[in-house]
Amino acid sequence: MSIYDGLNERQLEGVYQTEGPVLLLAGAGSGKTRVLTHRIVYLIEEKNVDPWSIMAITFTNKAAGEMRERVDQLVGYGSESIWVSTFHSTCVRILRRYIDRLGYDNNFTIYDTDDSKSVMKEICKKLQIDTKMLKERAILSAISSAKNENISATEFALQTVGDYQKQRISRAYMEYQEALRKNNALDFDDLLVKTVELFKTCPEVLQAYQKRFRYIMVDEYQDTNSVQFELIRLLADAHHNLCVVGDDDQSIYKFRGANIRNILDFEKVYPEAKVIKLEQNYRSTQNILDAANAVIANNRGRKEKKLWTTQGGGSLIHLRQFDTAYEEAEYIADDIAHKKKEQVLDYKDCAVLYRTNAQSRLLEERFVVEGIPYQLVGGVNFYARKEIKDLLAYLKTIDNGKDDLAVKRIINIPKRGIGATTIQKVQDYADAHEMSFYDALCIADRIDSIGRSAVKLTPFVTMIQVFRTKVKEYGISGLLRDILDTTGYIQTLEASDEEDAKDRIGNIDELLSKLVAYEEAHEEATLSGFLEEVALVADIDGVSEDDNKVLLMTLHSAKGLEFDYVYLAGMEEGLFPSYMTITSDDESEVEEERRLAYVGITRAKKDLTLTCAKQRMIRGETQYNDISRFVREIPVELLDNRPLGRKRYDSDFSILSDSGMSAFSFVERYQSMQAEKERSVPSGLSVNANRYDSDSFRSLQYHNRDTVFDLKKPKSRSGDTRLKDLYGISSGSSGVKSNFSGVSGLSKGAQIGSSSLNYVVGDRVKHMKYGEGTVLKLEKEPKDYKVTVSFDGAGTKIMYAGFAKLQKI
DNA sequence: CGTACTAGTCTTTTT
DNA sequence: GACTAGTACG
């Protein structure tokens, strides 16, 4: 009995085809990881390939660890010398050795998005870029896109002729790279770009790696960007033993530069490539696969694939719609709790997936209430928290004095009475003498302009120096303890009346344990090593299968994972697909969302539940969204529309009714109701309303939370009576300003705004985010008008007129 | 120099 | 609604 017996013919083909370029088109759940691990085992055991000359690139550290583990189980030796890691980690490893050849120090620091933003902020100030017109974020994302295409600052500059905006970005790009170089720092994209640059400028380095890596494998190939492709191409150039594994239907990272052409055009770049399709699915039931196939079939320009399984149909896909997002969360929590009680499932078999991180809050609250253990993946990164960033900045300063950003972050934390003016003076001096900020600090007593403030700076510098000398004695965890003691960071936190001081201290404890764990795992635990690991962790990396917890995460984070029970929450137009993509001119954006839906559906092994809410609060705004088009793309016979066994859900909307009404008849009914409403509202009514200052507005929103709107039974009929008669406000032809009294209970009083409603029911209007739409309804609220608009792209929304800032068109 | 409050922005997804 | 940057004031 051989270890390859369990593989099907196609999979074996992928295992045995070790030489030359191979494209493994692997549908979801088709066992691609199995092929990859067995391929590695085959290379080592049957082909006597030295594990040292095998490189495998995965998408996350977690995947890398799992692959190594699996190979370990099969081979039992040598797996530790296989180079398995992510693109970013791979590059860091190479750059740590050779980046001095590009004029950086080998102990460079890695900047996260926050760090980059701080740098960019200063640059904008320096270049006098009005960040209202051109946001730091926008500049950074332009730079990032350029880097993903391997376009350097100099090359970028060449493409800007005649485009003023681009020229500004180009200047900023130049300055940004210069600042990073000065700080001896690289951002995420630089890790890739600089490695490619290194290979191109130092052929001997490239050759050394080419010689070493005789077999290269890349997982999740559909999500590689142009630089990553370039990197792989360079590395594989000597032996051409490149095996890429991916699924074009699961390409979901276009927004960060992934180039789907990499996988679609693989055969063009490598005409001799062997293409193997894996279509047999070992993960899900036929019903789930049918749903996934049906949804993804709506995309164009894909490599035709159809997943199949020998498993039976399985249970139908559950579809539930609720009045509010609260009820949605309640249902999911209840359902899991119920099934757990019945011993149908264990917590760890479940995952709740959603489109946006913001959706996690309600779910979390509900899980807490019901006492269901859960783990949240993503959201605010642990290492992005303030207290953690502070302490990391200490470590960075001690590790790399050139990192001005880190030094400036902590120089006055905890408070040392060093203010912005002093910092600016030191910076000016550093600029004038072309030295780092920290070096200028060291000689602060000799800088005239600083004067008496130097007394405050010297102890800081001394402290850092002492840390540097002591780190060798007590190791890195000892260093952190010393930092905490010496600075009194925790005491300061305790003394502050901040509510979450306890949480923060808890986080610090966690950081400390992470340091200890790092020391235990690495014989030569260095500060740089730890900081690097920290910079490159993905949220998902912290997830362990041993914990018996329900996982909550975004669809993006769920890629590559599988669960018996999957809940896809928030299946609503405008949320998923997001209004950004619906309103975009680029049609391919909705296709990317559809791929995301495909990823979500195919995570489920046994049971899939789709939920949505009629009403949902997003960024303080109540939205009413239609059921997602992706749900409608699922053949109705795959969906259950029966009520659950428990009474309380029977009253859920019509899809749950005994009448056997399907989701589609629900949608139809919903639409006809919309149309009905449109007809019943009088037209030709023009109203001038007042706008309120932000104070009154806040209370409006608050009020809004407690109000349950119901599209079926409008609370107030804006129907037959003219608004002005009803509410005693003057109305008239558009453009006439009017006051309206009778607003009470507002602390600052409702100021009479200058804007007015110049649209009426039936008018076409434009919204900043949702684009164009038709006004369906205007309702008077105590403090503002509630406007119902059916947007062409983004569905129907109810919003407050004062907030929505609708333009008549 | 430190604070407390205000106004503005925002997120769709992340190595 | 949540968070952050900016500002006015002590």
Short mmCIF file of C-alpha atoms in Angstrom, two decimals, chain A residues 443-604:
data_model
loop_
_atom_site.label_atom_id
_atom_site.label_comp_id
_atom_site.label_asym_id
_atom_site.label_seq_id
_atom_site.Cartn_x
_atom_site.Cartn_y
_atom_site.Cartn_z
CA ILE A 443 24.12 65.10 20.36
CA ALA A 444 21.13 67.19 21.43
CA ASP A 445 23.20 69.06 24.02
CA ARG A 446 25.30 70.45 21.22
CA ILE A 447 22.37 71.72 19.18
CA ASP A 448 21.95 75.40 20.01
CA SER A 449 18.34 75.80 18.92
CA ILE A 450 17.13 73.19 21.36
CA GLY A 451 18.43 74.94 24.45
CA ARG A 452 17.08 73.78 27.76
CA SER A 453 14.92 71.01 26.30
CA ALA A 454 18.07 69.00 25.71
CA VAL A 455 17.94 68.07 29.39
CA LYS A 456 14.84 66.05 28.62
CA LEU A 457 16.32 64.37 25.56
CA THR A 458 19.54 63.06 27.04
CA PRO A 459 17.95 60.63 29.52
CA PHE A 460 15.92 59.11 26.69
CA VAL A 461 19.02 58.48 24.62
CA THR A 462 20.87 57.05 27.60
CA MET A 463 17.98 54.74 28.30
CA ILE A 464 17.98 53.38 24.77
CA GLN A 465 21.75 52.87 24.89
CA VAL A 466 21.46 50.96 28.14
CA PHE A 467 18.77 48.74 26.63
CA ARG A 468 21.03 48.03 23.70
CA THR A 469 23.88 46.84 25.85
CA LYS A 470 21.68 44.83 28.16
CA VAL A 471 19.73 43.00 25.47
CA LYS A 472 22.57 40.56 25.02
CA GLU A 473 22.36 39.57 28.65
CA TYR A 474 18.69 39.00 29.22
CA GLY A 475 17.30 38.21 25.79
CA ILE A 476 14.40 39.81 24.05
CA SER A 477 11.64 38.92 26.46
CA GLY A 478 13.81 40.24 29.27
CA LEU A 479 14.25 43.38 27.25
CA LEU A 480 10.53 43.97 26.99
CA ARG A 481 10.11 43.42 30.72
CA ASP A 482 12.86 45.93 31.34
CA ILE A 483 11.25 48.43 28.99
CA LEU A 484 7.98 48.07 30.83
CA ASP A 485 9.69 48.49 34.22
CA THR A 486 11.93 51.36 33.26
CA THR A 487 9.32 53.39 31.47
CA GLY A 488 6.48 52.56 33.82
CA TYR A 489 4.30 51.95 30.80
CA ILE A 490 1.85 49.71 32.58
CA GLN A 491 1.63 51.96 35.63
CA THR A 492 0.83 54.90 33.40
CA LEU A 493 -1.86 52.84 31.76
CA GLU A 494 -3.33 51.80 35.09
CA ALA A 495 -3.30 55.35 36.34
CA SER A 496 -5.12 56.62 33.30
CA ASP A 497 -8.86 56.50 33.56
CA GLU A 498 -9.16 54.87 30.21
CA GLU A 499 -11.87 52.29 30.20
CA ASP A 500 -9.99 49.70 28.26
CA ALA A 501 -6.78 49.92 30.30
CA LYS A 502 -7.34 46.36 31.43
CA ASP A 503 -7.64 45.07 27.89
CA ARG A 504 -4.52 46.91 26.92
CA ILE A 505 -2.54 45.43 29.76
CA GLY A 506 -3.87 42.06 28.71
CA ASN A 507 -2.56 42.73 25.22
CA ILE A 508 0.83 43.60 26.61
CA ASP A 509 0.88 40.31 28.49
CA GLU A 510 0.06 38.58 25.25
CA LEU A 511 2.91 40.34 23.51
CA LEU A 512 5.22 39.19 26.25
CA SER A 513 4.11 35.58 25.82
CA LYS A 514 4.63 35.87 22.10
CA LEU A 515 8.19 37.00 22.73
CA VAL A 516 8.79 34.10 25.09
CA ALA A 517 7.29 31.68 22.58
CA TYR A 518 9.50 33.11 19.88
CA GLU A 519 12.58 32.64 22.05
CA GLU A 520 11.61 29.07 22.74
CA ALA A 521 11.09 28.33 19.07
CA HIS A 522 14.32 29.87 17.85
CA GLU A 523 17.72 29.06 19.19
CA GLU A 524 19.11 32.30 17.97
CA ALA A 525 16.28 34.60 18.86
CA THR A 526 17.09 38.05 17.60
CA LEU A 527 15.16 41.23 17.91
CA SER A 528 15.15 41.72 14.15
CA GLY A 529 13.91 38.20 13.69
CA PHE A 530 11.00 38.72 16.00
CA LEU A 531 10.07 42.07 14.53
CA GLU A 532 10.13 40.57 11.08
CA GLU A 533 7.89 37.70 12.03
CA VAL A 534 5.50 40.13 13.63
CA ALA A 535 5.40 42.32 10.54
CA LEU A 536 4.42 39.47 8.28
CA VAL A 537 1.77 37.63 10.24
CA ALA A 538 -1.60 37.30 8.68
CA ASP A 539 -4.66 37.28 10.86
CA ILE A 540 -5.47 33.74 9.90
CA ASP A 541 -2.06 32.54 11.05
CA GLY A 542 -3.18 32.63 14.65
CA VAL A 543 -6.02 30.18 14.10
CA SER A 544 -5.56 26.73 15.50
CA GLU A 545 -7.74 23.74 14.70
CA ASP A 546 -7.38 22.50 18.24
CA ASP A 547 -9.53 25.23 19.68
CA ASN A 548 -13.14 24.25 19.79
CA LYS A 549 -14.49 27.58 18.68
CA VAL A 550 -16.73 28.95 16.00
CA LEU A 551 -14.70 31.03 13.56
CA LEU A 552 -15.88 34.44 12.47
CA MET A 553 -14.09 35.96 9.53
CA THR A 554 -14.32 37.66 6.19
CA LEU A 555 -14.73 35.68 3.02
CA HIS A 556 -11.24 36.70 2.03
CA SER A 557 -9.73 35.23 5.16
CA ALA A 558 -11.63 32.01 4.63
CA LYS A 559 -9.88 31.16 1.42
CA GLY A 560 -8.20 27.80 1.62
CA LEU A 561 -10.21 26.68 4.63
CA GLU A 562 -13.13 24.29 4.95
CA PHE A 563 -15.85 23.68 7.50
CA ASP A 564 -18.72 21.26 7.91
CA TYR A 565 -21.15 24.07 8.62
CA VAL A 566 -20.82 27.42 6.93
CA TYR A 567 -22.99 30.46 7.43
CA LEU A 568 -22.74 33.20 4.85
CA ALA A 569 -24.15 36.28 6.51
CA GLY A 570 -25.28 39.48 4.89
CA MET A 571 -26.20 38.10 1.47
CA GLU A 572 -27.56 41.42 0.31
CA GLU A 573 -27.22 43.64 -2.70
CA GLY A 574 -25.07 46.60 -1.78
CA LEU A 575 -23.26 44.65 0.87
CA PHE A 576 -22.35 41.59 -1.13
CA PRO A 577 -21.80 42.46 -3.91
CA SER A 578 -20.77 45.75 -2.38
CA TYR A 579 -22.20 48.93 -3.78
CA MET A 580 -18.66 49.91 -4.75
CA THR A 581 -18.60 47.17 -7.33
CA ILE A 582 -22.23 47.53 -8.38
CA THR A 583 -21.80 51.18 -9.16
CA SER A 584 -18.41 50.76 -10.74
CA ASP A 585 -18.05 51.27 -14.46
CA ASP A 586 -15.83 48.25 -14.53
CA GLU A 587 -18.07 45.25 -14.95
CA SER A 588 -15.33 42.87 -13.96
CA GLU A 589 -15.61 44.09 -10.40
CA VAL A 590 -18.89 42.30 -9.85
CA GLU A 591 -17.26 39.22 -11.29
CA GLU A 592 -14.61 39.39 -8.61
CA GLU A 593 -17.36 39.56 -6.00
CA ARG A 594 -18.95 36.55 -7.60
CA ARG A 595 -15.71 34.67 -7.29
CA LEU A 596 -15.77 35.62 -3.65
CA ALA A 597 -19.25 34.16 -3.38
CA TYR A 598 -17.94 31.04 -5.05
CA VAL A 599 -15.14 30.85 -2.51
CA GLY A 600 -17.64 31.27 0.30
CA ILE A 601 -20.04 28.58 -0.92
CA THR A 602 -17.28 26.07 -1.54
CA ARG A 603 -15.96 26.40 2.01
CA ALA A 604 -18.90 24.29 3.17
#
